[in-house]
mmCIF file of C-alpha atoms in Angstrom:
data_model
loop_
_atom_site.group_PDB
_atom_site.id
_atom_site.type_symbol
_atom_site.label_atom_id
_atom_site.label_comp_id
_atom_site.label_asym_id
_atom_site.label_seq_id
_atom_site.Cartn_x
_atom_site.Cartn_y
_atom_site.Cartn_z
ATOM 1 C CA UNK A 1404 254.018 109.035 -134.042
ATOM 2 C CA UNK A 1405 255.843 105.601 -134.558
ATOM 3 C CA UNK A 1406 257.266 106.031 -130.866
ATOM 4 C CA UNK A 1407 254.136 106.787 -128.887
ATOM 5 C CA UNK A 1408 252.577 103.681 -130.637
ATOM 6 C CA UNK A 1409 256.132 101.534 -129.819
ATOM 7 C CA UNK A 1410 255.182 103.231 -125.787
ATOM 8 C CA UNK A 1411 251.351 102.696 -126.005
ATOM 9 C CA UNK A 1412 252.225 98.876 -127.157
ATOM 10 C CA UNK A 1413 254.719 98.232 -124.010
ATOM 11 C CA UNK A 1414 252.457 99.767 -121.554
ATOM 12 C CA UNK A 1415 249.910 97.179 -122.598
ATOM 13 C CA UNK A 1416 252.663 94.474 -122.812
ATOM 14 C CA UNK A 1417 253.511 95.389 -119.074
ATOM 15 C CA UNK A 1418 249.800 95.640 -117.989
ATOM 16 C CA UNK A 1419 249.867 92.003 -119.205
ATOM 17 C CA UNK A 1420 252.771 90.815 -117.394
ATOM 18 C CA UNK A 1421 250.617 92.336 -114.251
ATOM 19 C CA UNK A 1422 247.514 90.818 -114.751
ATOM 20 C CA UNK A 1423 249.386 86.860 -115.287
ATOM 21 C CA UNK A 1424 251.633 87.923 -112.181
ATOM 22 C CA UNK A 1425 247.795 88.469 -110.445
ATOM 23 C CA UNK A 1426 246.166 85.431 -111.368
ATOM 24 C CA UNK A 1427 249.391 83.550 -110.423
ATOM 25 C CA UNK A 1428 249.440 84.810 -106.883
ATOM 26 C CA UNK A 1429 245.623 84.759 -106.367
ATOM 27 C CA UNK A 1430 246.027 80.379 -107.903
ATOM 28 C CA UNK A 1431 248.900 80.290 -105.275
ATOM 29 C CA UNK A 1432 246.176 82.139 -102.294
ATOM 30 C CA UNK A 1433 243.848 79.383 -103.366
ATOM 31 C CA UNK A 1434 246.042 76.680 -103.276
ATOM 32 C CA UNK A 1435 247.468 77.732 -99.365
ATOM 33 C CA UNK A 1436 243.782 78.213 -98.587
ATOM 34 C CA UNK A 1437 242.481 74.677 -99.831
ATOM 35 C CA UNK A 1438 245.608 73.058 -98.102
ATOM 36 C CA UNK A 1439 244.801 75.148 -94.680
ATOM 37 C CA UNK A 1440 241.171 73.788 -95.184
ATOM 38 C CA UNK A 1441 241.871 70.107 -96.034
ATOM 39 C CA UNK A 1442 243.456 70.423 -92.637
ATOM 40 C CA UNK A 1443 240.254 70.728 -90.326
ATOM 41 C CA UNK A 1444 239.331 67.512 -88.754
ATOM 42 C CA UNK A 1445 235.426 66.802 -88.681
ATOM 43 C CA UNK A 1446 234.685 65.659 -85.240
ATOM 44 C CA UNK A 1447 232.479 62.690 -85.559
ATOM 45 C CA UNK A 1448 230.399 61.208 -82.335
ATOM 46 C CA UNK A 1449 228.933 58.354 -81.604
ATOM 47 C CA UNK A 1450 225.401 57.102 -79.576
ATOM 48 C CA UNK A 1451 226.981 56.725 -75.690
ATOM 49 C CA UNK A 1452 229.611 58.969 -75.960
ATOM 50 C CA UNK A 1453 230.770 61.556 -73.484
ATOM 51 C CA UNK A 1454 231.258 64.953 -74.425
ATOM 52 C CA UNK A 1455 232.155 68.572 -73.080
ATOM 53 C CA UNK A 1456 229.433 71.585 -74.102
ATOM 54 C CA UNK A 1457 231.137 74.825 -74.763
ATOM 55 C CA UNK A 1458 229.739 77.284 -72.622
ATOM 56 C CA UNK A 1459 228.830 80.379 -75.187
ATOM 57 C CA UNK A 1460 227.085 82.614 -72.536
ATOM 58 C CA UNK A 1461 230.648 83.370 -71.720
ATOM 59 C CA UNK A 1462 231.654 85.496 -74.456
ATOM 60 C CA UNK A 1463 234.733 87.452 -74.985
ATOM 61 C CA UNK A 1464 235.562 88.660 -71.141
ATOM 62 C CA UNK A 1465 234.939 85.341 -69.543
ATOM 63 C CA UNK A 1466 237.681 85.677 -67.627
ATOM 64 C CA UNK A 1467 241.065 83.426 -66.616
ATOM 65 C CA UNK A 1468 239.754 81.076 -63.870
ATOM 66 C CA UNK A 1469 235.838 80.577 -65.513
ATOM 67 C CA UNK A 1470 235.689 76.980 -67.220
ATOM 68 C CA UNK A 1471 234.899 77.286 -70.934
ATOM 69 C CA UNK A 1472 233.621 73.797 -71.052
ATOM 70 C CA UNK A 1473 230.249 72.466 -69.407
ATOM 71 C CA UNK A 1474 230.833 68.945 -67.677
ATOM 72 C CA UNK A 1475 230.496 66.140 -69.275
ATOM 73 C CA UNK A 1476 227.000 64.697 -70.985
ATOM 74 C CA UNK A 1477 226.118 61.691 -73.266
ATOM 75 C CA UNK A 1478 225.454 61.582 -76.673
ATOM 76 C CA UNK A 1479 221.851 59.889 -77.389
ATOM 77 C CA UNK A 1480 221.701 60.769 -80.826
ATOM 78 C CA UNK A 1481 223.589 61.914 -83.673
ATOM 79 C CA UNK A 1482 221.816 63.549 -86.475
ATOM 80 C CA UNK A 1483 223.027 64.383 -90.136
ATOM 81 C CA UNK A 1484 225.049 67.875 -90.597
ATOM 82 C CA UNK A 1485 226.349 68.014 -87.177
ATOM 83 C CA UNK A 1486 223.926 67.844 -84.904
ATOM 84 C CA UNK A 1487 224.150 66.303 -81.512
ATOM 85 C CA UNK A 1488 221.708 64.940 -79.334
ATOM 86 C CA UNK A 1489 222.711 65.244 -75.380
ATOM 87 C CA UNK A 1490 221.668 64.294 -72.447
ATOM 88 C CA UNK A 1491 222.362 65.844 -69.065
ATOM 89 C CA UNK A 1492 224.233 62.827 -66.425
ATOM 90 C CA UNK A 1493 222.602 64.508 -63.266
ATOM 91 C CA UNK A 1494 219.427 66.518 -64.274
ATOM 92 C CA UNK A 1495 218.741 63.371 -67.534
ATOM 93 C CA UNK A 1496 217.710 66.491 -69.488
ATOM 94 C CA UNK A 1497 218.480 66.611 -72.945
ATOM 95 C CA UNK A 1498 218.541 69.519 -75.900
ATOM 96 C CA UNK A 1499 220.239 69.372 -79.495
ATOM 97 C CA UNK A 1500 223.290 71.394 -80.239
ATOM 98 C CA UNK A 1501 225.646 71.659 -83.018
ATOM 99 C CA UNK A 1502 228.273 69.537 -82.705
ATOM 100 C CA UNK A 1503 230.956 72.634 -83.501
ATOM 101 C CA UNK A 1504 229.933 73.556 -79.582
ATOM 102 C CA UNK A 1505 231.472 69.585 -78.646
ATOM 103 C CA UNK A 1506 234.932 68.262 -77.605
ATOM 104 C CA UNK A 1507 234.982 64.646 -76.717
ATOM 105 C CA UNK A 1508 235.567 64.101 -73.164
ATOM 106 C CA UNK A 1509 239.185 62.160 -72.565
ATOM 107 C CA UNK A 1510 238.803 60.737 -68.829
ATOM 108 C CA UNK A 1511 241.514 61.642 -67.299
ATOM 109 C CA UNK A 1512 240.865 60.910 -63.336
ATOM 110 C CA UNK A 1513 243.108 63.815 -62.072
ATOM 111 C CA UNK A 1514 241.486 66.345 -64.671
ATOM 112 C CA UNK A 1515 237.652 65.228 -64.004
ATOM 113 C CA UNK A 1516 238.529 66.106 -60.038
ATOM 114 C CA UNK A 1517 238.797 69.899 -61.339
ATOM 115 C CA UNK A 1518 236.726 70.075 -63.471
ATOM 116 C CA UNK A 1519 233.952 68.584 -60.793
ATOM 117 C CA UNK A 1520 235.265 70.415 -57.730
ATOM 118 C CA UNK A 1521 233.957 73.687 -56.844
ATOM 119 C CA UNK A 1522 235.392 76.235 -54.247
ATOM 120 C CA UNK A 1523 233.385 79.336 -53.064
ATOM 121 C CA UNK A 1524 235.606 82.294 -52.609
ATOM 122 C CA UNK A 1525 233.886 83.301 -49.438
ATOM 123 C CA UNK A 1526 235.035 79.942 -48.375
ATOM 124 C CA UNK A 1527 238.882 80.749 -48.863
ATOM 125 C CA UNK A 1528 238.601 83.971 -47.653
ATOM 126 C CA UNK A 1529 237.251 82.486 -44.603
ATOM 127 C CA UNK A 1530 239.936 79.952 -43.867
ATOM 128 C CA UNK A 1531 243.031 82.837 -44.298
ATOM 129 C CA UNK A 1532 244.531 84.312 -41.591
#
């Protein structure tokens, strides 16, 4: 009797040492997580800004040579929580968005050339021997 309590009791002391050894990792998951976190930078914008629109209506099989960024429009407003307020440069149309769907534009002359140019297939095929 006195040795299946003395086994009972260190089962329960080792279901113990479990359970701390738990909560340890699952404070050292939360700790890694927080850091990881702490290390997303808000994107702020400002009124006059240019900015890139992701295009969404991609999806997953977009493809290799499809842009994934819209060219560039100006901010008009900026509106608590993320929103963004844009405005279209050639049609002067402008929506909301959420600003998660914004990069801000870096003008780089050489990149804005391919982003802006636009080559028709038929064309190249046309032009080959």
């Amino acid at each position: 009797m006195d040795q299946d309590e003395d086994e009972r009791k260190l089962q329960l002391n080792e279901l113990n040492e479990i359970r701390m050894e738990a909560y340890e990792n699952s404070k050292f998951y939360k700790e890694r997580t927080k850091f990881y976190h702490n290390l997303i930078v808000r994107k702020d914008f400002e009124v006059g800004q240019k900015v890139l629109l992701y295009n969404c209506r991609l999806g997953f099989m977009g493809g290799k040579l499809r842009l994934k960024w819209i060219a560039p429009f100006i901010a008009t407003n900026v509106y608590p929580y993320g929103v963004v307020e844009i405005k279209s440069e050639s049609t002067n149309k402008s929506f909301k968005v959420n600003g998660h769907k914004l990069e801000p534009f870096q003008s780089n002359p050489s990149l804005l050339d391919a982003i802006m140019e636009e080559t028709s297939l038929l064309d190249l095929a046309s032009h080959s021997p």
